[in-house]
Short mmCIF file of C-alpha atoms in Angstrom, two decimals:
data_model
loop_
_atom_site.label_atom_id
_atom_site.label_comp_id
_atom_site.label_asym_id
_atom_site.label_seq_id
_atom_site.Cartn_x
_atom_site.Cartn_y
_atom_site.Cartn_z
CA MET A 1 0.00 0.00 0.00
CA ALA A 2 1.35 3.42 -0.92
CA LEU A 3 -0.48 6.69 -0.29
CA VAL A 4 0.94 8.55 -3.28
CA SER A 5 -0.71 10.29 -6.15
CA ASN A 6 -1.37 8.45 -9.40
CA SER A 7 1.75 8.39 -11.60
CA SER A 8 -0.27 9.73 -14.55
CA ALA A 9 -1.33 12.85 -12.65
CA PRO A 10 0.83 16.00 -12.80
CA ARG A 11 3.45 15.95 -10.06
CA ALA A 12 3.71 18.71 -7.53
CA ASN A 13 6.84 20.81 -7.34
CA ILE A 14 8.01 18.60 -4.47
CA ASP A 15 6.45 15.22 -3.78
CA PHE A 16 6.30 15.25 0.02
CA PHE A 17 4.90 11.71 0.11
CA MET A 18 8.02 10.49 -1.68
CA VAL A 19 10.21 12.48 0.72
CA LEU A 20 8.50 10.87 3.71
CA GLY A 21 8.79 7.41 2.20
CA ILE A 22 12.53 7.59 1.57
CA LEU A 23 13.06 9.32 4.92
CA GLY A 24 11.29 6.36 6.50
CA ALA A 25 13.70 3.96 4.79
CA PHE A 26 16.69 5.75 6.34
CA ILE A 27 15.08 5.77 9.78
CA PHE A 28 14.39 2.04 9.40
CA PHE A 29 18.05 1.47 8.52
CA MET A 30 19.04 3.42 11.64
CA GLY A 31 17.25 0.73 13.64
CA PHE A 32 19.82 -1.86 12.53
CA ALA A 33 22.66 0.46 13.55
CA LEU A 34 21.08 0.88 17.00
CA LEU A 35 21.13 -2.88 17.57
CA MET A 36 24.92 -3.09 17.37
CA PRO A 37 25.70 -1.24 20.63
CA ALA A 38 23.23 -3.53 22.41
CA GLY A 39 25.49 -6.44 21.44
CA VAL A 40 28.47 -4.65 23.00
CA ASP A 41 26.45 -4.21 26.18
CA LEU A 42 25.79 -7.94 26.33
CA ILE A 43 29.45 -8.78 25.73
CA TYR A 44 30.51 -6.69 28.71
CA GLY A 45 27.56 -7.68 30.89
CA GLN A 46 26.20 -4.17 31.27
CA ASP A 47 22.53 -3.38 31.66
CA THR A 48 21.74 -0.55 29.25
CA TRP A 49 21.11 -2.79 26.22
CA HIS A 50 17.36 -2.33 26.59
CA SER A 51 17.64 1.40 25.76
CA PHE A 52 19.08 0.51 22.35
CA LEU A 53 16.46 -2.19 21.75
CA VAL A 54 13.63 0.25 22.54
CA SER A 55 15.21 2.90 20.31
CA ALA A 56 15.66 0.38 17.50
CA GLY A 57 12.02 -0.65 17.88
CA ILE A 58 10.92 2.97 17.54
CA ALA A 59 13.11 3.37 14.43
CA PHE A 60 11.79 0.16 12.86
CA SER A 61 8.16 1.09 13.59
CA LEU A 62 8.31 4.72 12.49
CA GLY A 63 10.54 4.07 9.49
CA GLY A 64 8.61 1.00 8.40
CA LEU A 65 5.27 2.79 8.53
CA LEU A 66 6.56 5.77 6.55
CA TRP A 67 8.02 3.49 3.89
CA TYR A 68 4.90 1.29 3.74
CA PHE A 69 2.46 4.16 3.28
CA PHE A 70 4.60 6.51 1.20
CA LYS A 71 6.88 4.20 -0.81
CA PRO A 72 8.00 6.19 -3.90
CA GLN A 73 6.41 5.23 -7.19
CA GLN A 74 8.24 7.69 -9.45
CA GLU A 75 11.74 8.93 -10.19
CA LEU A 76 13.36 11.08 -7.51
CA ARG A 77 14.12 14.64 -8.59
CA ILE A 78 16.92 16.93 -7.50
CA ARG A 79 14.84 19.17 -5.21
CA GLU A 80 13.43 16.16 -3.41
CA GLY A 81 16.98 14.84 -3.08
CA PHE A 82 18.19 17.99 -1.32
CA LEU A 83 15.20 18.00 1.01
CA ILE A 84 15.63 14.31 1.85
CA VAL A 85 19.32 14.70 2.69
CA SER A 86 18.79 17.64 5.05
CA LEU A 87 15.83 16.00 6.79
CA THR A 88 17.66 12.67 7.01
CA TRP A 89 20.61 14.06 8.98
CA LEU A 90 18.30 15.93 11.33
CA SER A 91 15.85 13.06 11.87
CA LEU A 92 18.60 10.46 12.36
CA SER A 93 20.20 12.67 15.00
CA LEU A 94 16.86 12.86 16.83
CA VAL A 95 16.38 9.08 16.65
CA GLY A 96 20.01 8.38 17.53
CA ALA A 97 19.67 10.51 20.65
CA LEU A 98 16.95 8.29 22.12
CA PRO A 99 19.24 5.71 23.84
CA PHE A 100 20.99 8.47 25.83
CA VAL A 101 17.66 9.70 27.21
CA ILE A 102 15.93 6.33 27.66
CA SER A 103 18.89 4.97 29.65
CA GLY A 104 19.30 8.14 31.71
CA VAL A 105 22.94 8.56 30.66
CA LEU A 106 21.98 12.06 29.48
CA PRO A 107 18.69 13.34 30.92
CA SER A 108 18.74 16.37 28.61
CA PHE A 109 17.40 15.61 25.14
CA THR A 110 19.26 18.64 23.79
CA ASP A 111 22.55 17.25 25.06
CA ALA A 112 21.70 13.85 23.58
CA VAL A 113 20.95 15.38 20.16
CA PHE A 114 24.14 17.47 20.37
CA GLU A 115 26.25 14.37 21.05
CA THR A 116 24.55 12.39 18.29
CA MET A 117 24.73 15.15 15.67
CA SER A 118 28.37 15.67 16.63
CA GLY A 119 28.89 11.96 15.98
CA LEU A 120 27.02 11.66 12.68
CA THR A 121 28.56 14.83 11.24
CA THR A 122 32.03 13.64 12.40
CA THR A 123 32.49 16.83 14.40
CA GLY A 124 33.64 15.25 17.66
CA SER A 125 32.57 18.05 20.02
CA THR A 126 31.21 16.61 23.25
CA ILE A 127 29.09 17.61 26.22
CA LEU A 128 30.35 14.72 28.37
CA GLY A 129 32.45 15.51 31.42
CA GLY A 130 31.08 18.97 32.15
CA ALA A 131 28.29 20.74 34.02
CA THR A 132 25.34 22.05 32.02
CA SER A 133 24.09 25.63 32.21
CA ASP A 134 21.34 24.52 34.63
CA GLY A 135 23.83 22.86 36.97
CA PHE A 136 23.56 19.19 35.99
CA GLN A 137 26.85 17.28 35.89
CA ASN A 138 27.18 15.14 32.79
CA PRO A 139 29.18 11.93 33.30
CA GLN A 140 32.83 11.64 32.34
CA ILE A 141 33.55 9.85 29.07
CA GLU A 142 35.17 6.91 30.87
CA ASP A 143 32.14 6.53 33.15
CA ILE A 144 29.44 5.93 30.55
CA PRO A 145 28.66 2.32 29.51
CA LYS A 146 30.79 0.84 26.74
CA SER A 147 27.74 0.50 24.52
CA PHE A 148 27.46 4.29 24.42
CA LEU A 149 31.17 4.71 23.74
CA PHE A 150 30.72 2.33 20.82
CA TRP A 151 27.57 4.14 19.64
CA ARG A 152 29.43 7.47 19.53
CA SER A 153 32.24 5.99 17.44
CA LEU A 154 29.85 4.02 15.22
CA ALA A 155 27.91 7.22 14.54
CA HIS A 156 31.19 8.77 13.39
CA TRP A 157 31.94 5.86 11.11
CA LEU A 158 28.50 5.78 9.50
CA GLY A 159 28.41 9.55 9.08
CA GLY A 160 31.96 9.67 7.73
CA MET A 161 31.29 8.01 4.41
CA GLY A 162 27.68 9.08 4.64
CA ILE A 163 24.62 7.21 5.78
CA ILE A 164 22.93 7.84 2.46
CA VAL A 165 25.94 6.58 0.49
CA LEU A 166 25.96 3.48 2.69
CA SER A 167 22.29 2.93 2.05
CA LEU A 168 22.79 3.26 -1.69
CA ALA A 169 25.50 0.62 -1.43
CA ILE A 170 23.46 -2.01 0.39
CA LEU A 171 19.78 -1.16 -0.20
CA PRO A 172 18.77 -1.56 -3.86
CA LEU A 173 15.31 -0.26 -2.97
CA LEU A 174 16.84 3.23 -2.91
CA GLY A 175 18.35 2.87 -6.35
CA ILE A 176 15.59 5.05 -7.77
CA GLY A 177 17.03 8.51 -8.32
CA GLY A 178 20.11 7.53 -6.34
CA MET A 179 22.38 10.05 -8.05
CA GLN A 180 20.31 12.92 -6.65
CA LEU A 181 20.93 11.69 -3.11
CA PHE A 182 24.59 10.96 -3.81
CA GLN A 183 25.21 14.44 -5.21
CA ALA A 184 23.16 16.19 -2.52
CA GLU A 185 25.07 14.54 0.31
CA SER A 186 28.50 14.88 -1.34
CA PRO A 187 28.19 18.36 -2.85
CA GLY A 188 31.89 19.17 -3.23
CA PRO A 189 33.23 21.14 -6.22
CA THR A 190 34.33 17.95 -8.00
CA THR A 191 32.46 14.74 -8.73
CA ASP A 192 34.49 11.58 -9.21
CA LYS A 193 32.29 8.67 -10.24
CA LEU A 194 34.18 5.40 -10.44
CA THR A 195 31.42 3.62 -12.33
CA PRO A 196 28.36 4.73 -14.35
CA ARG A 197 26.06 3.35 -11.64
CA VAL A 198 25.87 5.29 -8.38
CA GLN A 199 25.14 2.11 -6.41
CA GLU A 200 28.36 0.50 -7.68
CA THR A 201 30.29 3.70 -6.92
CA ALA A 202 28.98 3.72 -3.35
CA LYS A 203 29.97 0.07 -2.89
CA LEU A 204 33.52 0.67 -4.15
CA LEU A 205 33.98 3.66 -1.85
CA TRP A 206 32.79 1.61 1.11
CA VAL A 207 35.14 -1.25 0.24
CA VAL A 208 38.08 1.16 0.50
CA TYR A 209 36.66 2.68 3.69
CA VAL A 210 36.23 -0.71 5.39
CA ALA A 211 39.67 -1.88 4.26
CA LEU A 212 41.45 1.15 5.72
CA THR A 213 39.43 0.91 8.93
CA GLY A 214 40.37 -2.74 9.31
CA ALA A 215 44.05 -2.02 8.72
CA GLU A 216 44.14 0.70 11.38
CA PHE A 217 42.19 -1.48 13.81
CA LEU A 218 44.78 -4.26 13.55
CA LEU A 219 47.72 -1.88 13.94
CA LEU A 220 46.19 -0.24 17.02
CA TRP A 221 45.16 -3.56 18.56
CA ALA A 222 48.77 -4.75 18.23
CA HIS A 223 49.81 -2.25 20.91
CA PRO A 224 49.42 -3.50 24.50
CA SER A 225 47.75 -0.30 25.73
CA MET A 226 44.75 -0.84 23.45
CA ASP A 227 42.38 -3.78 23.64
CA TRP A 228 40.08 -4.65 20.75
CA PHE A 229 37.39 -2.28 22.01
CA GLU A 230 39.71 0.72 22.23
CA ALA A 231 41.20 -0.14 18.84
CA ILE A 232 37.89 -0.42 16.97
CA ASN A 233 36.53 2.78 18.50
CA HIS A 234 39.59 4.81 17.55
CA ALA A 235 39.77 3.24 14.09
CA PHE A 236 36.14 4.26 13.51
CA SER A 237 36.84 7.80 14.71
CA THR A 238 40.05 8.20 12.70
CA LEU A 239 38.80 7.03 9.29
CA ALA A 240 35.67 9.15 9.75
CA THR A 241 37.87 12.12 10.78
CA GLY A 242 35.55 12.40 13.77
CA GLY A 243 37.57 12.59 16.97
CA PHE A 244 35.44 10.90 19.62
CA SER A 245 37.67 8.94 21.99
CA THR A 246 36.98 6.50 24.80
CA GLN A 247 39.15 8.64 27.09
CA ASN A 248 38.51 12.12 28.46
CA THR A 249 42.07 13.17 27.55
CA SER A 250 41.74 11.69 24.05
CA ILE A 251 44.82 10.01 22.52
CA GLN A 252 47.05 11.63 25.13
CA ALA A 253 45.72 9.07 27.62
CA PHE A 254 47.65 6.27 25.91
CA ASP A 255 50.99 8.15 26.04
CA SER A 256 52.38 6.10 23.15
CA ALA A 257 54.46 7.39 20.24
CA TYR A 258 53.52 4.24 18.29
CA ILE A 259 49.78 4.91 18.63
CA ASP A 260 50.27 8.58 17.79
CA TRP A 261 52.12 7.79 14.54
CA VAL A 262 49.63 5.11 13.47
CA ILE A 263 46.78 7.59 13.91
CA ILE A 264 48.79 10.33 12.16
CA VAL A 265 49.20 8.11 9.08
CA PHE A 266 45.52 7.16 8.95
CA MET A 267 44.34 10.73 9.57
CA PHE A 268 46.43 11.71 6.54
CA LEU A 269 44.87 8.92 4.46
CA ALA A 270 41.34 9.77 5.63
CA GLY A 271 41.80 13.34 4.41
CA ILE A 272 42.39 12.16 0.82
CA ASN A 273 39.68 11.60 -1.79
CA PHE A 274 38.58 7.97 -1.37
CA ALA A 275 38.15 7.61 -5.12
CA MET A 276 41.90 8.23 -5.40
CA HIS A 277 42.52 5.51 -2.80
CA PHE A 278 40.52 3.12 -4.94
CA ARG A 279 42.60 3.97 -7.99
CA LEU A 280 45.78 3.44 -6.00
CA PHE A 281 44.55 0.05 -4.76
CA ARG A 282 43.78 -0.89 -8.37
CA GLY A 283 47.41 -0.16 -9.30
CA ASP A 284 46.92 3.31 -10.82
CA ALA A 285 49.65 4.96 -8.75
CA GLN A 286 50.27 7.60 -11.41
CA SER A 287 46.82 9.14 -11.02
CA PHE A 288 47.19 9.16 -7.24
CA PHE A 289 50.58 10.83 -7.05
CA ALA A 290 49.91 13.21 -9.95
CA ASN A 291 46.70 14.50 -8.39
CA ARG A 292 47.13 18.25 -7.79
CA GLU A 293 44.81 18.39 -4.80
CA ILE A 294 46.69 15.59 -3.00
CA ARG A 295 49.95 17.43 -3.68
CA PHE A 296 48.56 20.70 -2.33
CA TYR A 297 47.09 18.91 0.69
CA THR A 298 50.46 17.31 1.42
CA LEU A 299 52.25 20.64 0.95
CA ILE A 300 49.99 22.47 3.44
CA ILE A 301 50.44 19.68 5.98
CA GLY A 302 54.20 19.70 5.46
CA ILE A 303 54.41 23.47 5.94
CA GLY A 304 52.23 23.22 9.04
CA ILE A 305 54.38 20.50 10.59
CA LEU A 306 57.57 22.43 9.79
CA ILE A 307 56.37 25.69 11.35
CA ILE A 308 54.58 24.26 14.37
CA SER A 309 57.12 21.56 15.24
CA GLY A 310 59.90 24.12 14.72
CA SER A 311 58.23 26.56 17.11
CA LEU A 312 57.75 23.81 19.72
CA LEU A 313 61.42 22.88 19.38
CA VAL A 314 62.90 26.38 19.43
CA ILE A 315 60.49 28.37 21.61
CA ASP A 316 58.79 25.82 23.87
CA LYS A 317 61.99 23.73 24.19
CA TYR A 318 60.38 20.39 23.32
CA PRO A 319 62.85 17.58 22.55
CA ILE A 320 63.20 17.24 18.78
CA PHE A 321 61.26 13.98 18.41
CA GLU A 322 58.54 15.16 20.81
CA ALA A 323 58.21 18.43 18.88
CA LEU A 324 57.79 16.50 15.62
CA ARG A 325 55.38 14.01 17.15
CA TYR A 326 53.07 16.55 18.81
CA GLY A 327 53.33 19.07 15.99
CA ALA A 328 52.53 16.51 13.29
CA PHE A 329 49.65 15.04 15.28
CA GLN A 330 47.90 18.35 15.92
CA VAL A 331 48.42 19.56 12.36
CA LEU A 332 46.83 16.40 10.94
CA ALA A 333 44.05 16.47 13.56
CA ILE A 334 43.05 20.02 12.59
CA VAL A 335 43.62 19.95 8.80
CA THR A 336 41.65 16.71 8.41
CA THR A 337 39.10 17.97 11.01
CA THR A 338 39.57 14.81 13.08
CA GLY A 339 40.07 16.75 16.31
CA PHE A 340 41.97 14.16 18.35
CA GLY A 341 44.35 15.61 20.93
CA THR A 342 47.75 14.71 22.36
CA ASP A 343 48.72 18.15 23.63
CA ASP A 344 47.05 21.39 24.73
CA TYR A 345 47.73 23.73 21.82
CA GLU A 346 46.30 26.71 23.75
CA ILE A 347 49.40 26.83 25.95
CA TRP A 348 51.82 26.67 23.02
CA ASN A 349 53.90 29.65 21.95
CA THR A 350 52.08 32.34 19.97
CA ILE A 351 53.60 31.42 16.59
CA GLY A 352 52.63 27.73 16.81
CA ALA A 353 49.16 28.40 18.22
CA PHE A 354 48.41 31.12 15.66
CA PHE A 355 49.45 29.01 12.68
CA LEU A 356 47.37 26.10 14.01
CA PHE A 357 44.41 28.48 14.27
CA LEU A 358 44.80 29.31 10.57
CA LEU A 359 44.63 25.60 9.77
CA PHE A 360 41.13 25.51 11.28
CA PHE A 361 40.00 27.11 7.99
CA THR A 362 41.51 24.50 5.65
CA GLY A 363 40.01 20.99 5.57
CA GLY A 364 40.78 17.76 3.74
CA CYS A 365 40.42 16.90 0.06
CA ALA A 366 37.09 16.83 -1.74
CA GLY A 367 35.71 13.29 -1.59
CA SER A 368 37.34 12.58 1.78
CA THR A 369 35.58 12.16 5.11
CA GLY A 370 37.11 15.46 6.31
CA GLY A 371 35.12 18.64 6.75
CA GLY A 372 36.12 22.27 6.37
CA ILE A 373 36.47 24.40 3.25
CA LYS A 374 38.44 21.68 1.38
CA MET A 375 41.78 21.96 -0.35
CA VAL A 376 40.46 22.07 -3.91
CA ARG A 377 38.42 25.18 -3.11
CA TRP A 378 41.51 26.89 -1.72
CA MET A 379 43.40 25.95 -4.89
CA ILE A 380 40.71 27.49 -7.08
CA LEU A 381 40.54 30.65 -4.94
CA ILE A 382 44.33 31.06 -5.02
CA ARG A 383 44.53 30.46 -8.77
CA ASN A 384 41.65 32.84 -9.40
CA THR A 385 43.35 35.55 -7.32
CA GLY A 386 46.56 35.09 -9.32
CA ARG A 387 44.59 35.29 -12.55
CA GLU A 388 42.94 38.56 -11.46
CA ILE A 389 46.33 40.12 -10.71
CA LYS A 390 47.61 39.12 -14.15
CA GLN A 391 44.39 40.40 -15.74
CA ILE A 392 45.03 43.86 -14.28
CA VAL A 393 48.45 43.91 -15.91
CA HIS A 394 47.18 42.38 -19.19
CA PRO A 395 43.53 43.52 -19.43
CA LYS A 396 42.96 42.13 -22.95
CA ALA A 397 44.47 38.73 -22.34
CA ILE A 398 42.31 35.60 -22.00
CA LEU A 399 43.60 33.91 -18.88
CA PRO A 400 41.71 30.76 -17.84
CA VAL A 401 42.02 29.39 -14.32
CA ARG A 402 43.72 26.01 -14.46
CA ILE A 403 44.55 23.25 -12.03
CA GLY A 404 47.12 21.20 -13.86
CA ASP A 405 45.87 20.74 -17.42
CA GLN A 406 42.23 21.19 -16.46
CA ALA A 407 40.58 24.56 -17.03
CA ILE A 408 38.13 25.46 -14.27
CA SER A 409 34.82 26.67 -15.65
CA GLN A 410 33.35 30.01 -14.70
CA HIS A 411 30.43 28.17 -13.12
CA ILE A 412 32.70 26.28 -10.71
CA GLN A 413 34.66 29.45 -9.92
CA ARG A 414 31.44 31.31 -9.02
CA THR A 415 30.23 28.37 -6.93
CA VAL A 416 33.50 28.17 -5.00
CA LEU A 417 33.55 31.92 -4.37
CA SER A 418 29.91 31.85 -3.22
CA PHE A 419 30.67 28.90 -0.93
CA PHE A 420 33.62 30.72 0.62
CA ILE A 421 31.64 33.90 1.24
CA LEU A 422 28.74 31.95 2.76
CA TYR A 423 31.11 29.85 4.88
CA ILE A 424 32.79 32.93 6.37
CA PHE A 425 29.44 34.70 6.85
CA ILE A 426 27.82 31.73 8.64
CA PHE A 427 30.96 31.21 10.74
CA ALA A 428 30.91 34.90 11.76
CA LEU A 429 27.18 34.78 12.47
CA GLY A 430 27.64 31.68 14.62
CA ALA A 431 30.46 33.34 16.57
CA PHE A 432 28.32 36.44 17.09
CA ILE A 433 25.39 34.39 18.42
CA ILE A 434 27.64 32.45 20.82
CA SER A 435 29.10 35.77 22.07
CA LEU A 436 25.56 36.85 23.03
CA PHE A 437 25.65 34.17 25.75
CA GLY A 438 28.51 36.01 27.43
CA TYR A 439 31.54 34.18 25.98
CA ASP A 440 34.74 36.02 25.04
CA ILE A 441 35.76 36.50 21.42
CA MET A 442 38.16 33.54 21.17
CA SER A 443 35.67 31.17 22.79
CA SER A 444 32.92 32.36 20.44
CA ILE A 445 35.13 32.08 17.37
CA GLY A 446 36.40 28.68 18.52
CA ALA A 447 32.93 27.23 19.08
CA SER A 448 31.66 28.42 15.70
CA ILE A 449 34.60 27.21 13.59
CA ALA A 450 34.71 23.91 15.52
CA ALA A 451 31.07 23.29 14.60
CA ILE A 452 30.84 24.47 11.00
CA GLY A 453 34.26 23.00 10.19
CA ASN A 454 33.32 19.68 11.89
CA ILE A 455 36.60 19.90 13.81
CA GLY A 456 35.55 19.18 17.40
CA PRO A 457 37.71 21.19 19.79
CA GLY A 458 37.82 24.96 19.55
CA TRP A 459 39.48 27.69 21.60
CA GLY A 460 38.98 29.42 24.93
CA ASP A 461 36.18 27.87 26.96
CA PHE A 462 35.77 25.23 24.21
CA GLY A 463 39.45 24.30 23.84
CA PRO A 464 41.01 20.84 23.59
CA THR A 465 40.86 20.23 27.35
CA ASP A 466 37.28 21.56 27.71
CA ASN A 467 33.82 20.55 26.50
CA PHE A 468 30.54 22.11 25.37
CA ALA A 469 28.36 21.10 28.33
CA HIS A 470 28.25 24.59 29.86
CA LEU A 471 26.86 26.22 26.72
CA PRO A 472 23.17 27.22 27.21
CA TYR A 473 20.70 24.94 25.46
CA LEU A 474 19.78 27.49 22.79
CA GLY A 475 23.48 27.86 22.00
CA LYS A 476 23.77 24.09 21.63
CA TRP A 477 20.98 24.07 19.06
CA VAL A 478 22.82 26.79 17.14
CA LEU A 479 25.92 24.59 17.04
CA ILE A 480 23.82 21.54 16.13
CA MET A 481 22.63 23.37 13.02
CA LEU A 482 26.14 24.61 12.24
CA MET A 483 27.43 21.03 12.39
CA MET A 484 24.80 19.88 9.90
CA VAL A 485 25.34 22.86 7.60
CA GLY A 486 29.09 22.25 7.66
CA ARG A 487 28.79 18.50 7.07
CA LEU A 488 26.51 19.00 4.06
CA GLU A 489 28.67 21.86 2.79
CA ILE A 490 26.21 24.74 3.21
CA PHE A 491 24.34 24.75 -0.11
CA THR A 492 22.50 21.49 0.53
CA VAL A 493 20.86 22.95 3.64
CA LEU A 494 20.56 26.63 2.69
CA ILE A 495 18.99 25.88 -0.68
CA ILE A 496 15.83 24.61 0.98
CA PHE A 497 15.38 28.06 2.58
CA SER A 498 15.50 29.74 -0.82
CA PRO A 499 12.13 30.95 -2.24
CA ALA A 500 13.24 29.64 -5.66
CA PHE A 501 13.49 26.13 -4.24
CA TRP A 502 9.76 26.05 -3.52
CA LYS A 503 8.51 27.76 -6.68
CA GLN A 504 7.06 25.64 -9.49
#
């Protein structure tokens, strides 16, 4: 049974029945994800498994009913795709927050949604370990049941490659109009399809994702300070460039150079376009190493490590290998927007801390699990600026913007410039709103860029050794929306607020 209009009748501008039906399918899929932490609970003999079973039952019931009554009968269009993606991330965060509240781990639904959205968007900001604005003390990270630690990391991992991309890979029922969902959720300036079929592309990307996750898991598990549970959680968080840890002091708690360097390597890999990883695995090393964005990404990271590690060595008097270890780790954690921590960068010298702050506005490669502005956009902006300078000197010359041998179209240049302007405007607006709650300028700036850049830690009262629990509830909802806007790269969310989106 499907309560949709007859296929022969004229379709409305947006088929809301179809939107509800596909949204129901994603909620139903979330039910399966909610069952996995319950299994962890049973393994460790803890008693919060029922909260995940109840939440899964709600997801199965609600999602199943929506799909049953509103199952799509026609081809999905691009506007419906954008609306579905935005509503999916919001609705899955609401459903994913239920176990926290049902179990009593987090009595505040706002805090539960914040933690879940932070997980799914791979932001990694947390409200655990701090007192809320109304005086309630949230539990420390180490004190919550292991099932919830696993759920936080699993949310990272699912959100990293994208819940919708995962669904396209394993649920043929969503093959209808799949490209609209794929493009809406991965709206970067470049599209790299590995196969003509979006479902096959999604499967190939997930094969690479799972393979890299498995490799990091085994390398971490090999170290005596990490058991299998610690290893799988941190592998999930690293490949998703998320940053949730099982320890309140993050990776610093393990105090291991080996673990630091393993995570450094996989943070670097996670920040690279996964389509390029697939080509490398297939033996096409030339395409991988000749890719201009990967080269630029590596260059920025190299410069960051050189400057920050050098400042730690010369000014803060770190031993040379410690300076390289901590400098490299924090550079990768910020550039890739993973947000793990091994040192408190707020107490570094001014040069190192300032340059790290600049890296908050970079991001990984397009097609990676990293957030932020993305390296390819910076390349286009830099090349366009250089072109404009040359145009002033040679006003009659035709000077195309190129990356390698590829000329960048005017359309892409305008889109990138618009994205950059919107990104800075929304970041500034977010910082202004947070400042209205009484926070100083660095705290406000840090909270806003941490959310919209999906980075995790910020500055000031939201630095790497702090949390977001003390932020008033309205402020948390502001950051929740910033996380979603940043994860979906602004246009996907903002477009649905445009009058043109709703006009026939």
